CSV table of C-alpha atoms in Angstrom, one decimal:
chain,number,residue,atom,x,y,z
V,60,UNK,CA,126.1,77.7,80.4
V,61,UNK,CA,127.8,77.4,83.0
V,62,UNK,CA,127.3,76.9,86.8
V,63,UNK,CA,128.0,80.8,87.7
V,64,UNK,CA,125.4,81.7,84.9
V,65,UNK,CA,123.4,79.1,85.7
V,66,UNK,CA,123.3,80.2,89.4
V,67,UNK,CA,122.4,83.8,88.8
V,68,UNK,CA,119.7,82.5,86.0
V,69,UNK,CA,118.0,80.6,88.5
V,70,UNK,CA,118.1,82.5,91.4
V,71,UNK,CA,116.9,85.5,89.1
V,72,UNK,CA,113.9,83.6,87.9
V,73,UNK,CA,113.4,82.6,91.8
V,74,UNK,CA,113.1,86.2,92.9
V,75,UNK,CA,110.8,87.1,89.8
V,76,UNK,CA,108.2,84.7,90.2
V,77,UNK,CA,108.4,84.7,94.3
V,78,UNK,CA,108.4,88.6,94.6
V,79,UNK,CA,106.3,88.8,91.9
V,80,UNK,CA,103.5,86.6,93.4
V,81,UNK,CA,103.8,88.8,96.3
V,82,UNK,CA,103.3,91.9,94.6
V,83,UNK,CA,100.3,90.7,93.0
V,84,UNK,CA,99.0,89.7,96.0
V,85,UNK,CA,99.7,93.1,98.2
V,86,UNK,CA,99.9,95.7,95.8
V,87,UNK,CA,97.0,97.7,95.3
V,88,UNK,CA,95.2,97.3,92.1
V,89,UNK,CA,96.3,94.3,90.6
V,90,UNK,CA,94.4,91.6,89.5
V,91,UNK,CA,95.3,89.0,92.6
V,92,UNK,CA,95.2,91.6,95.4
V,93,UNK,CA,94.4,90.0,98.2
V,94,UNK,CA,94.2,86.4,97.0
V,95,UNK,CA,96.0,85.4,100.1
V,96,UNK,CA,98.8,83.1,101.9
V,97,UNK,CA,98.2,80.0,99.9
V,98,UNK,CA,98.7,82.0,96.3
V,99,UNK,CA,101.8,83.1,97.8
V,100,UNK,CA,103.2,80.0,99.4
V,101,UNK,CA,102.3,77.8,96.3
V,102,UNK,CA,104.0,79.9,94.1
V,103,UNK,CA,107.2,80.6,95.6
V,104,UNK,CA,107.1,76.8,95.7
V,105,UNK,CA,106.5,76.7,92.2
V,106,UNK,CA,109.5,79.5,91.9
V,107,UNK,CA,111.8,77.1,93.4
V,108,UNK,CA,110.8,74.4,90.9
V,109,UNK,CA,111.3,76.6,88.0
V,110,UNK,CA,114.8,77.7,89.1
V,111,UNK,CA,115.8,74.4,89.9
V,112,UNK,CA,114.6,73.4,86.4
V,113,UNK,CA,117.0,75.5,84.9
V,114,UNK,CA,120.2,75.6,87.2
V,115,UNK,CA,119.7,72.3,88.1
V,116,UNK,CA,121.5,70.5,85.1
V,117,UNK,CA,124.7,72.8,85.4
V,118,UNK,CA,125.2,73.9,89.1
V,119,UNK,CA,123.1,71.6,91.0
V,120,UNK,CA,120.4,74.3,91.6
V,121,UNK,CA,121.5,75.6,95.1
V,122,UNK,CA,119.9,79.1,94.5
V,123,UNK,CA,120.8,79.8,98.5
V,124,UNK,CA,123.9,80.7,99.7
V,125,UNK,CA,122.3,77.8,102.9
V,126,UNK,CA,122.2,75.3,100.5
V,127,UNK,CA,125.9,76.2,99.4
V,128,UNK,CA,127.0,76.3,103.1
V,129,UNK,CA,125.6,73.0,103.5
V,130,UNK,CA,127.4,71.5,100.7
V,131,UNK,CA,130.4,72.8,101.3
V,132,UNK,CA,130.2,71.3,104.9
V,133,UNK,CA,129.3,68.0,103.4
V,134,UNK,CA,131.9,68.0,101.0
V,135,UNK,CA,130.1,68.1,97.4
V,136,UNK,CA,131.4,72.0,96.3
V,137,UNK,CA,134.8,73.3,97.0
V,138,UNK,CA,135.5,76.1,98.9
V,139,UNK,CA,136.3,78.5,95.7
V,140,UNK,CA,133.0,77.3,93.6
V,141,UNK,CA,131.0,77.7,96.8
V,142,UNK,CA,131.9,81.7,97.1
V,143,UNK,CA,131.4,81.8,93.2
V,144,UNK,CA,128.1,80.6,93.9
V,145,UNK,CA,127.0,82.7,96.7
V,146,UNK,CA,127.8,85.8,94.2
V,147,UNK,CA,125.6,84.6,91.4
V,148,UNK,CA,123.1,84.2,94.1
V,149,UNK,CA,123.3,87.6,95.0
V,150,UNK,CA,123.3,89.0,91.4
V,151,UNK,CA,120.2,87.1,90.5
V,152,UNK,CA,118.1,88.1,93.3
V,153,UNK,CA,118.9,91.4,92.6
V,154,UNK,CA,118.1,91.3,89.0
V,155,UNK,CA,115.0,89.2,89.6
V,156,UNK,CA,113.5,91.7,92.0
V,157,UNK,CA,114.6,94.9,89.6
V,158,UNK,CA,112.4,93.0,87.0
V,159,UNK,CA,109.4,92.8,89.5
V,160,UNK,CA,109.5,96.4,90.1
V,161,UNK,CA,109.7,97.0,86.6
V,162,UNK,CA,106.5,95.0,85.7
V,163,UNK,CA,104.4,96.1,88.8
V,164,UNK,CA,105.8,100.0,89.4
V,165,UNK,CA,102.5,101.5,88.1
V,166,UNK,CA,101.1,99.2,91.2
V,167,UNK,CA,104.1,100.4,93.5
V,168,UNK,CA,102.8,103.7,92.6
V,169,UNK,CA,99.3,103.3,93.4
V,170,UNK,CA,100.2,101.8,96.9
V,171,UNK,CA,100.3,104.1,99.9
V,172,UNK,CA,101.6,101.4,102.2
V,173,UNK,CA,105.3,101.3,102.8
V,174,UNK,CA,105.4,98.0,104.5
V,175,UNK,CA,103.2,96.2,101.8
V,176,UNK,CA,105.8,97.7,99.2
V,177,UNK,CA,108.7,96.4,100.9
V,178,UNK,CA,107.2,93.2,101.5
V,179,UNK,CA,107.6,92.6,97.6
V,180,UNK,CA,111.2,92.4,98.2
V,181,UNK,CA,112.1,91.1,101.6
V,182,UNK,CA,110.6,89.8,104.7
V,183,UNK,CA,109.5,90.9,108.0
V,184,UNK,CA,108.3,89.3,111.0
V,185,UNK,CA,104.5,89.3,112.1
V,186,UNK,CA,105.2,89.9,115.6
V,187,UNK,CA,108.5,91.6,116.2
V,188,UNK,CA,110.4,89.3,118.7
V,189,UNK,CA,114.2,88.7,117.6
V,190,UNK,CA,115.5,85.3,119.2
V,191,UNK,CA,112.0,83.4,118.4
V,192,UNK,CA,112.1,85.1,114.9
V,193,UNK,CA,115.8,83.8,114.5
V,194,UNK,CA,114.6,80.1,115.8
V,195,UNK,CA,111.9,80.4,112.9
V,196,UNK,CA,114.8,81.0,110.4
V,197,UNK,CA,116.6,78.3,111.6
V,198,UNK,CA,114.3,75.8,112.1
V,199,UNK,CA,112.6,76.4,108.4
V,200,UNK,CA,116.3,76.2,106.9
V,201,UNK,CA,117.1,73.0,108.8
V,202,UNK,CA,114.0,71.1,107.4
V,203,UNK,CA,114.7,72.3,104.1
V,204,UNK,CA,118.3,71.2,103.9
V,205,UNK,CA,117.5,67.9,106.1
V,206,UNK,CA,115.1,67.0,103.5
V,207,UNK,CA,117.4,67.8,100.8
V,208,UNK,CA,119.9,65.5,102.2
V,209,UNK,CA,117.7,62.5,101.8
V,210,UNK,CA,116.5,62.7,98.4
V,211,UNK,CA,117.0,59.7,96.8
V,212,UNK,CA,117.1,59.1,92.9
V,213,UNK,CA,114.4,56.7,91.2
V,214,UNK,CA,115.8,53.5,90.1
V,215,UNK,CA,114.8,50.1,88.9
V,216,UNK,CA,115.8,46.3,89.7
V,217,UNK,CA,116.4,44.7,93.1
V,218,UNK,CA,118.9,44.9,95.9
V,219,UNK,CA,121.4,42.8,93.5
V,220,UNK,CA,121.3,44.9,90.6
V,221,UNK,CA,119.8,48.2,90.8
V,222,UNK,CA,120.1,50.8,87.6
V,223,UNK,CA,119.3,54.7,88.3
V,224,UNK,CA,116.7,56.4,86.4
V,225,UNK,CA,117.0,59.7,85.3
V,226,UNK,CA,113.9,61.9,86.1
V,227,UNK,CA,115.1,65.0,84.1
V,228,UNK,CA,112.9,68.5,85.3
V,229,UNK,CA,110.5,66.6,87.3
V,230,UNK,CA,112.9,65.6,89.3
V,231,UNK,CA,112.9,69.5,90.6
V,232,UNK,CA,109.6,69.0,92.1
V,233,UNK,CA,110.4,67.0,95.7
V,234,UNK,CA,112.2,70.5,96.5
V,235,UNK,CA,109.1,72.7,96.0
V,236,UNK,CA,107.1,70.5,98.3
V,237,UNK,CA,109.3,71.2,100.8
V,238,UNK,CA,109.6,74.7,100.4
V,239,UNK,CA,105.8,74.7,100.1
V,240,UNK,CA,105.1,72.9,103.3
V,241,UNK,CA,107.5,75.3,104.8
V,242,UNK,CA,105.4,78.0,103.8
V,243,UNK,CA,102.6,76.9,104.9
V,244,UNK,CA,103.2,75.0,108.3
V,245,UNK,CA,106.2,77.5,109.3
V,246,UNK,CA,106.6,80.7,107.4
V,247,UNK,CA,103.7,82.6,109.3
V,248,UNK,CA,106.0,84.1,111.6
V,249,UNK,CA,108.7,85.6,109.4
V,250,UNK,CA,107.9,84.9,105.8
V,251,UNK,CA,110.2,82.4,105.6
V,252,UNK,CA,113.3,83.7,104.0
V,253,UNK,CA,115.1,80.5,104.5
V,254,UNK,CA,117.3,81.9,101.7
V,255,UNK,CA,120.3,84.7,102.8
V,256,UNK,CA,120.0,85.8,98.8
V,257,UNK,CA,116.7,86.0,98.7
V,258,UNK,CA,116.4,88.4,101.4
V,259,UNK,CA,119.5,90.3,101.4
V,260,UNK,CA,119.7,91.1,97.7
V,261,UNK,CA,116.2,92.8,97.1
V,262,UNK,CA,116.1,94.3,100.3
V,263,UNK,CA,119.4,96.0,98.8
V,264,UNK,CA,117.3,96.5,95.7
V,265,UNK,CA,114.4,97.9,97.7
V,266,UNK,CA,117.0,100.4,99.1
V,267,UNK,CA,118.4,101.5,95.8
V,268,UNK,CA,115.4,101.6,93.3
V,269,UNK,CA,113.1,105.0,92.8
V,270,UNK,CA,109.9,104.1,95.0
V,271,UNK,CA,108.0,106.7,96.2
V,272,UNK,CA,107.6,107.0,100.3
V,273,UNK,CA,109.2,103.4,100.8
V,274,UNK,CA,109.9,102.0,104.5
V,275,UNK,CA,113.5,101.8,105.6
V,276,UNK,CA,116.1,99.3,105.2
V,277,UNK,CA,115.5,97.6,109.1
V,278,UNK,CA,119.3,96.8,109.5
V,279,UNK,CA,117.9,96.1,113.0
V,280,UNK,CA,115.9,93.2,111.4
V,281,UNK,CA,118.0,92.5,108.5
V,282,UNK,CA,120.3,90.1,109.8
V,283,UNK,CA,118.0,87.7,111.0
V,284,UNK,CA,117.0,85.9,107.5
V,285,UNK,CA,120.7,86.2,106.6
V,286,UNK,CA,122.2,84.7,109.9
V,287,UNK,CA,118.9,82.3,110.5
V,288,UNK,CA,119.1,80.2,107.3
V,289,UNK,CA,123.1,79.7,107.4
V,290,UNK,CA,122.4,78.4,111.1
V,291,UNK,CA,119.6,76.2,110.4
V,292,UNK,CA,121.9,74.8,107.0
V,293,UNK,CA,125.0,74.4,109.4
V,294,UNK,CA,123.1,72.6,112.0
V,295,UNK,CA,121.2,70.0,109.0
V,296,UNK,CA,124.5,69.4,107.5
V,297,UNK,CA,126.0,68.7,111.0
V,298,UNK,CA,123.5,66.2,111.9
V,299,UNK,CA,123.5,64.3,108.4
V,300,UNK,CA,127.4,64.1,108.9
V,301,UNK,CA,126.3,62.7,112.5
V,302,UNK,CA,123.8,60.0,111.1
V,303,UNK,CA,125.8,59.8,108.0
V,304,UNK,CA,128.7,58.1,110.1
């Protein structure tokens, strides 16, 4: 296991489980069909938990180019490693999306709605208004990264002598809660990509896979869930650095 492999696997599991819940909810004939937004947001939060549990001990569990950008800005990762992380995240995202299609391929065939089939892979706005859609992605990602910067380790002792306590895998729970509340509170406008690899990687896989009567790539919108999260991450890192002086 290396940080590069950890980011591939962690992001792959994230998309496998996150894309999988969307497939279960929106595709025709599944046992979870029409089970709703609460199911989707909860599973995405738990998918983040699983991905961070796998990758966290080796790479820090970024799983997201926006997270990597923010960590690069605050100096916790160098430029070369950051670029490798982003490459790994896209590889993992595309691989996870492929496995979702492999599992649900019969339900893709049974589903006529091209938009529903594409939703398994990537996000789309509930109401298309690109400036507002961009703001939604910026704000959602800002909340994610700003909260992450203020995560603290558990510890024992008073202010004079403190002993950090390693929480192991349960240390990934806080980020899952943050992603969950973002989805519930802010995700209704764009589907809360808040992760360029999560959206663009599977979007490219959707374009490549042999899916009948599928929707177009939607280039005119595809930049929003890429640029928005990067801007939100940069703003969160910038404010954190300003306040931390």
